[in-house]
Short mmCIF file of C-alpha atoms in Angstrom, two decimals:
data_model
loop_
_atom_site.label_atom_id
_atom_site.label_comp_id
_atom_site.label_asym_id
_atom_site.label_seq_id
_atom_site.Cartn_x
_atom_site.Cartn_y
_atom_site.Cartn_z
CA UNK Z 1 -112.33 -1.68 -116.22
CA UNK Z 2 -114.36 -3.33 -118.96
CA UNK Z 3 -111.53 -5.58 -120.10
CA UNK Z 4 -107.77 -6.03 -120.20
CA UNK Z 5 -105.55 -6.28 -123.26
CA UNK Z 6 -102.23 -8.07 -122.78
CA UNK Z 7 -100.34 -6.72 -125.77
CA UNK Z 8 -97.36 -9.02 -126.03
CA UNK Z 9 -98.71 -12.08 -124.24
CA UNK Z 10 -95.40 -13.82 -123.61
CA UNK Z 11 -94.00 -15.23 -120.37
CA UNK Z 12 -95.21 -12.38 -118.16
CA UNK Z 13 -98.50 -11.99 -120.00
CA UNK Z 14 -99.28 -15.69 -119.70
CA UNK Z 15 -98.84 -15.53 -115.92
CA UNK Z 16 -101.17 -12.52 -115.73
CA UNK Z 17 -103.71 -14.27 -117.95
CA UNK Z 18 -103.78 -17.48 -115.93
CA UNK Z 19 -104.27 -15.54 -112.71
CA UNK Z 20 -106.82 -13.05 -114.10
CA UNK Z 21 -107.11 -11.78 -110.55
CA UNK Z 22 -109.54 -9.02 -111.55
CA UNK Z 23 -111.88 -11.45 -113.35
CA UNK Z 24 -112.28 -9.34 -116.49
CA UNK Z 25 -112.46 -10.35 -120.18
CA UNK Z 26 -108.93 -10.76 -121.54
CA UNK Z 27 -107.57 -10.10 -125.01
CA UNK Z 28 -104.06 -11.40 -125.69
CA UNK Z 29 -101.77 -10.73 -128.63
CA UNK Z 30 -98.98 -12.84 -130.03
CA UNK Z 31 -97.23 -13.32 -133.34
CA UNK Z 32 -98.48 -16.92 -133.32
CA UNK Z 33 -101.97 -17.94 -132.18
CA UNK Z 34 -100.80 -21.39 -131.04
CA UNK Z 35 -98.95 -19.69 -128.18
CA UNK Z 36 -102.30 -18.46 -126.86
CA UNK Z 37 -104.39 -21.61 -127.22
CA UNK Z 38 -103.93 -22.70 -123.60
CA UNK Z 39 -104.64 -19.25 -122.16
CA UNK Z 40 -108.05 -17.84 -121.13
CA UNK Z 41 -107.80 -14.97 -123.65
CA UNK Z 42 -109.41 -13.89 -126.87
CA UNK Z 43 -106.42 -14.41 -129.18
CA UNK Z 44 -105.27 -11.75 -131.62
CA UNK Z 45 -102.39 -12.27 -134.04
CA UNK Z 46 -100.23 -9.15 -134.02
CA UNK Z 47 -96.62 -8.48 -134.91
CA UNK Z 48 -95.05 -5.17 -134.01
CA UNK Z 49 -94.88 -3.21 -137.25
CA UNK Z 50 -98.31 -4.36 -138.41
CA UNK Z 51 -100.96 -1.66 -138.79
CA UNK Z 52 -101.78 -1.01 -135.10
CA UNK Z 53 -105.33 0.21 -135.78
CA UNK Z 54 -106.68 -3.32 -136.07
CA UNK Z 55 -105.58 -4.54 -132.66
CA UNK Z 56 -106.39 -1.16 -131.09
CA UNK Z 57 -109.92 -1.25 -132.47
CA UNK Z 58 -110.43 -4.76 -131.07
CA UNK Z 59 -109.06 -3.58 -127.72
CA UNK Z 60 -111.29 -0.49 -127.65
CA UNK Z 61 -111.57 0.99 -124.17
CA UNK Z 62 -109.74 -1.91 -122.54
CA UNK Z 63 -106.91 -1.19 -120.16
CA UNK Z 64 -103.63 -2.21 -121.83
CA UNK Z 65 -100.50 -3.86 -120.44
CA UNK Z 66 -97.91 -3.28 -123.17
CA UNK Z 67 -95.01 -5.69 -122.95
CA UNK Z 68 -93.27 -6.22 -126.28
CA UNK Z 69 -89.50 -6.63 -125.80
CA UNK Z 70 -87.10 -5.45 -128.52
CA UNK Z 71 -85.91 -8.97 -129.34
CA UNK Z 72 -82.97 -11.23 -128.59
CA UNK Z 73 -80.00 -9.51 -126.99
CA UNK Z 74 -77.51 -10.82 -129.54
CA UNK Z 75 -79.45 -9.45 -132.51
CA UNK Z 76 -79.23 -5.81 -133.64
CA UNK Z 77 -82.16 -3.74 -132.44
CA UNK Z 78 -84.77 -3.11 -135.12
CA UNK Z 79 -84.22 0.57 -136.01
CA UNK Z 80 -88.01 1.01 -136.20
CA UNK Z 81 -88.76 -0.63 -132.85
CA UNK Z 82 -89.26 2.65 -130.99
CA UNK Z 83 -91.40 4.29 -133.68
CA UNK Z 84 -93.54 1.15 -134.00
CA UNK Z 85 -94.12 1.16 -130.23
CA UNK Z 86 -94.99 4.85 -130.27
CA UNK Z 87 -97.50 4.29 -133.08
CA UNK Z 88 -99.01 1.40 -131.15
CA UNK Z 89 -99.39 3.56 -128.04
CA UNK Z 90 -101.07 6.28 -130.13
CA UNK Z 91 -103.49 3.76 -131.58
CA UNK Z 92 -104.52 2.34 -128.19
CA UNK Z 93 -105.09 5.79 -126.73
CA UNK Z 94 -107.07 6.97 -129.74
CA UNK Z 95 -109.22 3.82 -129.52
CA UNK Z 96 -110.28 4.76 -125.98
CA UNK Z 97 -107.74 3.20 -123.62
CA UNK Z 98 -107.83 5.03 -120.28
CA UNK Z 99 -104.85 3.29 -118.65
CA UNK Z 100 -101.83 1.98 -120.53
CA UNK Z 101 -99.12 0.28 -118.49
CA UNK Z 102 -95.78 0.11 -120.28
CA UNK Z 103 -93.53 -2.66 -118.96
CA UNK Z 104 -90.01 -1.27 -118.97
CA UNK Z 105 -86.72 -2.37 -117.45
CA UNK Z 106 -84.23 -1.21 -114.84
CA UNK Z 107 -81.66 -1.37 -117.66
CA UNK Z 108 -82.60 2.30 -118.25
CA UNK Z 109 -80.24 3.08 -115.34
CA UNK Z 110 -77.25 1.55 -117.10
CA UNK Z 111 -74.17 0.76 -115.04
CA UNK Z 112 -74.60 3.30 -112.28
CA UNK Z 113 -73.43 2.57 -108.74
CA UNK Z 114 -75.32 2.73 -105.48
CA UNK Z 115 -78.92 3.22 -104.46
CA UNK Z 116 -81.30 3.77 -107.38
CA UNK Z 117 -84.80 5.02 -106.69
CA UNK Z 118 -87.67 5.95 -108.97
CA UNK Z 119 -86.35 9.48 -109.51
CA UNK Z 120 -82.71 8.60 -110.18
CA UNK Z 121 -81.25 9.84 -113.47
CA UNK Z 122 -81.40 7.53 -116.46
CA UNK Z 123 -78.17 6.44 -118.13
CA UNK Z 124 -78.82 3.41 -120.37
CA UNK Z 125 -75.84 1.85 -122.13
CA UNK Z 126 -77.49 -0.96 -124.11
CA UNK Z 127 -79.58 -0.40 -127.21
CA UNK Z 128 -82.53 -2.03 -125.47
CA UNK Z 129 -82.15 0.24 -122.45
CA UNK Z 130 -82.00 3.32 -124.68
CA UNK Z 131 -85.09 2.19 -126.60
CA UNK Z 132 -87.07 1.67 -123.40
CA UNK Z 133 -86.09 5.14 -122.20
CA UNK Z 134 -87.36 6.68 -125.45
CA UNK Z 135 -90.68 4.83 -125.20
CA UNK Z 136 -91.10 5.79 -121.54
CA UNK Z 137 -90.44 9.43 -122.38
CA UNK Z 138 -92.91 9.37 -125.25
CA UNK Z 139 -95.68 7.84 -123.14
CA UNK Z 140 -95.22 10.19 -120.21
CA UNK Z 141 -94.78 13.29 -122.40
CA UNK Z 142 -97.89 12.71 -124.50
CA UNK Z 143 -100.20 10.63 -122.29
CA UNK Z 144 -99.17 11.06 -118.66
CA UNK Z 145 -102.83 11.15 -117.62
CA UNK Z 146 -103.32 7.64 -119.03
CA UNK Z 147 -99.82 6.15 -118.88
CA UNK Z 148 -97.93 4.25 -116.21
CA UNK Z 149 -94.35 2.98 -116.47
CA UNK Z 150 -93.31 -0.11 -114.53
CA UNK Z 151 -89.59 -0.92 -114.57
CA UNK Z 152 -88.83 -4.54 -113.78
CA UNK Z 153 -85.67 -5.97 -112.27
CA UNK Z 154 -84.48 -9.40 -113.45
CA UNK Z 155 -87.44 -11.76 -113.66
CA UNK Z 156 -87.47 -15.06 -111.79
CA UNK Z 157 -90.15 -17.74 -111.69
CA UNK Z 158 -90.65 -21.46 -111.13
CA UNK Z 159 -89.57 -22.11 -114.72
CA UNK Z 160 -87.06 -19.28 -115.06
CA UNK Z 161 -83.93 -18.47 -113.06
CA UNK Z 162 -80.56 -16.97 -114.12
CA UNK Z 163 -78.58 -19.67 -112.30
CA UNK Z 164 -79.68 -22.19 -114.94
CA UNK Z 165 -77.55 -20.29 -117.47
CA UNK Z 166 -74.67 -19.47 -115.11
CA UNK Z 167 -74.10 -22.94 -113.66
CA UNK Z 168 -70.54 -24.18 -114.09
CA UNK Z 169 -69.27 -21.02 -115.79
CA UNK Z 170 -66.23 -18.90 -114.97
CA UNK Z 171 -67.55 -15.45 -114.07
CA UNK Z 172 -66.29 -12.12 -112.80
CA UNK Z 173 -67.86 -9.29 -110.79
CA UNK Z 174 -68.95 -11.58 -107.98
CA UNK Z 175 -69.06 -8.51 -105.73
CA UNK Z 176 -71.89 -6.90 -107.70
CA UNK Z 177 -75.34 -7.13 -106.15
CA UNK Z 178 -78.32 -8.85 -107.76
CA UNK Z 179 -81.60 -7.11 -108.54
CA UNK Z 180 -84.30 -9.73 -109.01
CA UNK Z 181 -88.07 -9.97 -108.66
CA UNK Z 182 -90.35 -12.99 -108.65
CA UNK Z 183 -93.13 -13.28 -111.21
CA UNK Z 184 -95.75 -13.72 -108.48
CA UNK Z 185 -94.81 -10.36 -106.93
CA UNK Z 186 -94.71 -8.74 -110.38
CA UNK Z 187 -98.24 -9.95 -111.11
CA UNK Z 188 -99.44 -8.72 -107.71
CA UNK Z 189 -97.88 -5.32 -108.40
CA UNK Z 190 -99.43 -4.98 -111.85
CA UNK Z 191 -102.81 -6.13 -110.54
CA UNK Z 192 -102.65 -3.52 -107.75
CA UNK Z 193 -101.82 -0.81 -110.32
CA UNK Z 194 -104.78 -1.93 -112.44
CA UNK Z 195 -107.14 -2.02 -109.50
CA UNK Z 196 -106.14 1.51 -108.44
CA UNK Z 197 -106.04 2.79 -112.06
CA UNK Z 198 -102.65 4.37 -111.38
CA UNK Z 199 -101.36 6.75 -114.05
CA UNK Z 200 -98.78 9.50 -114.40
CA UNK Z 201 -96.11 7.68 -112.44
CA UNK Z 202 -93.06 5.44 -112.74
CA UNK Z 203 -92.68 2.42 -110.47
CA UNK Z 204 -89.96 -0.13 -109.68
CA UNK Z 205 -90.65 -3.80 -109.04
CA UNK Z 206 -87.69 -5.47 -107.36
CA UNK Z 207 -87.13 -7.60 -104.28
CA UNK Z 208 -85.95 -5.86 -101.12
CA UNK Z 209 -82.67 -7.75 -100.58
CA UNK Z 210 -79.56 -7.51 -102.76
CA UNK Z 211 -76.92 -10.19 -102.04
CA UNK Z 212 -73.61 -10.35 -103.91
CA UNK Z 213 -73.72 -12.29 -107.19
CA UNK Z 214 -70.96 -14.64 -106.09
CA UNK Z 215 -72.70 -15.61 -102.87
CA UNK Z 216 -76.17 -15.77 -104.36
CA UNK Z 217 -75.59 -17.84 -107.47
CA UNK Z 218 -73.30 -20.24 -105.66
CA UNK Z 219 -76.03 -20.79 -103.07
CA UNK Z 220 -78.70 -21.25 -105.75
CA UNK Z 221 -76.59 -23.74 -107.67
CA UNK Z 222 -76.15 -25.78 -104.49
CA UNK Z 223 -79.89 -25.67 -103.82
CA UNK Z 224 -80.66 -26.86 -107.34
CA UNK Z 225 -77.88 -29.47 -107.48
CA UNK Z 226 -76.20 -27.64 -110.38
CA UNK Z 227 -72.51 -27.12 -111.04
CA UNK Z 228 -71.41 -24.09 -109.04
CA UNK Z 229 -70.36 -21.05 -111.06
CA UNK Z 230 -66.81 -19.91 -110.29
CA UNK Z 231 -66.43 -16.21 -109.54
CA UNK Z 232 -63.34 -14.05 -109.12
CA UNK Z 233 -61.85 -15.30 -105.82
CA UNK Z 234 -61.39 -11.82 -104.36
CA UNK Z 235 -65.06 -10.85 -104.56
CA UNK Z 236 -65.65 -11.90 -100.95
CA UNK Z 237 -63.20 -9.24 -99.77
CA UNK Z 238 -64.60 -6.45 -101.89
CA UNK Z 239 -67.42 -4.11 -100.96
CA UNK Z 240 -70.75 -4.81 -102.64
CA UNK Z 241 -70.96 -2.81 -105.87
CA UNK Z 242 -73.28 -2.08 -108.79
CA UNK Z 243 -76.72 -0.54 -108.85
CA UNK Z 244 -79.06 -1.30 -105.98
CA UNK Z 245 -82.67 -1.00 -107.18
CA UNK Z 246 -84.67 0.46 -104.32
CA UNK Z 247 -88.36 -0.31 -104.87
CA UNK Z 248 -89.73 0.35 -101.40
CA UNK Z 249 -91.59 3.52 -102.42
CA UNK Z 250 -93.25 1.73 -105.32
CA UNK Z 251 -94.38 -1.23 -103.24
CA UNK Z 252 -95.88 1.21 -100.71
CA UNK Z 253 -97.77 3.08 -103.45
CA UNK Z 254 -99.16 -0.22 -104.63
CA UNK Z 255 -100.29 -1.08 -101.11
CA UNK Z 256 -98.05 -4.16 -100.95
CA UNK Z 257 -96.34 -3.88 -97.60
CA UNK Z 258 -95.15 -7.48 -97.69
CA UNK Z 259 -93.95 -9.46 -100.70
CA UNK Z 260 -94.27 -13.15 -101.33
CA UNK Z 261 -90.56 -13.19 -102.21
CA UNK Z 262 -88.90 -10.27 -100.39
CA UNK Z 263 -85.43 -11.79 -100.83
CA UNK Z 264 -83.80 -13.49 -103.83
CA UNK Z 265 -82.86 -16.34 -101.48
CA UNK Z 266 -86.52 -17.38 -101.41
CA UNK Z 267 -86.46 -17.68 -105.22
CA UNK Z 268 -83.68 -20.27 -105.45
CA UNK Z 269 -85.96 -23.27 -105.34
CA UNK Z 270 -84.45 -26.71 -105.17
#
């Protein structure tokens, strides 16, 4: 690998950049250069929808980690988001990229129940989930020999945890399981995929344990001295429900037999 382009150098990209575990030249894109000033990257201003040839030409034969989310959940999805992403993928490949990793989401599985592995059917219900499915399909239909899809569970890090937004709230579905993954394990997984130049596959990155929401977020709130969220009282007597993201096959392919955070309990902090 001659270099790495972090296209969409946001929260995840900044963690990858600071680690730079493979010690290669980094190019990072953002809509605002000031967001890149503290990162060890060559900064490139790029907004999805701009002519992609410019950033692709600068990237050249670099490997690309493509991680541009569709925007805030409460806003309508840009109707051109998918086509802009497809054009961007085309441009990177035509510029010489030999490995393009598309960062997707386990939201492509929608609200299914039970064990979900890498070959489970897709059934997205949100506009974002549907958009990610379309982009995945495009990449793997046209460029399977250079493309890799990585679907992430809910991201957690030292400065990011769902309990911060759930503290003190009245919530339901306490019996549903959580599917979370720590940023350190995500970075290790992406770095392993880069090192092995994996293509033509779809991987999951998720922790190995799946406690009930009610138990987990109550425990995390206690650990962080936050107001405990209040879940439906009967959740303790119900069987665990919801989708259970099984990532064991992916972690094995990546050669990561042990995770730094194998259980969400280790991510609570406090």
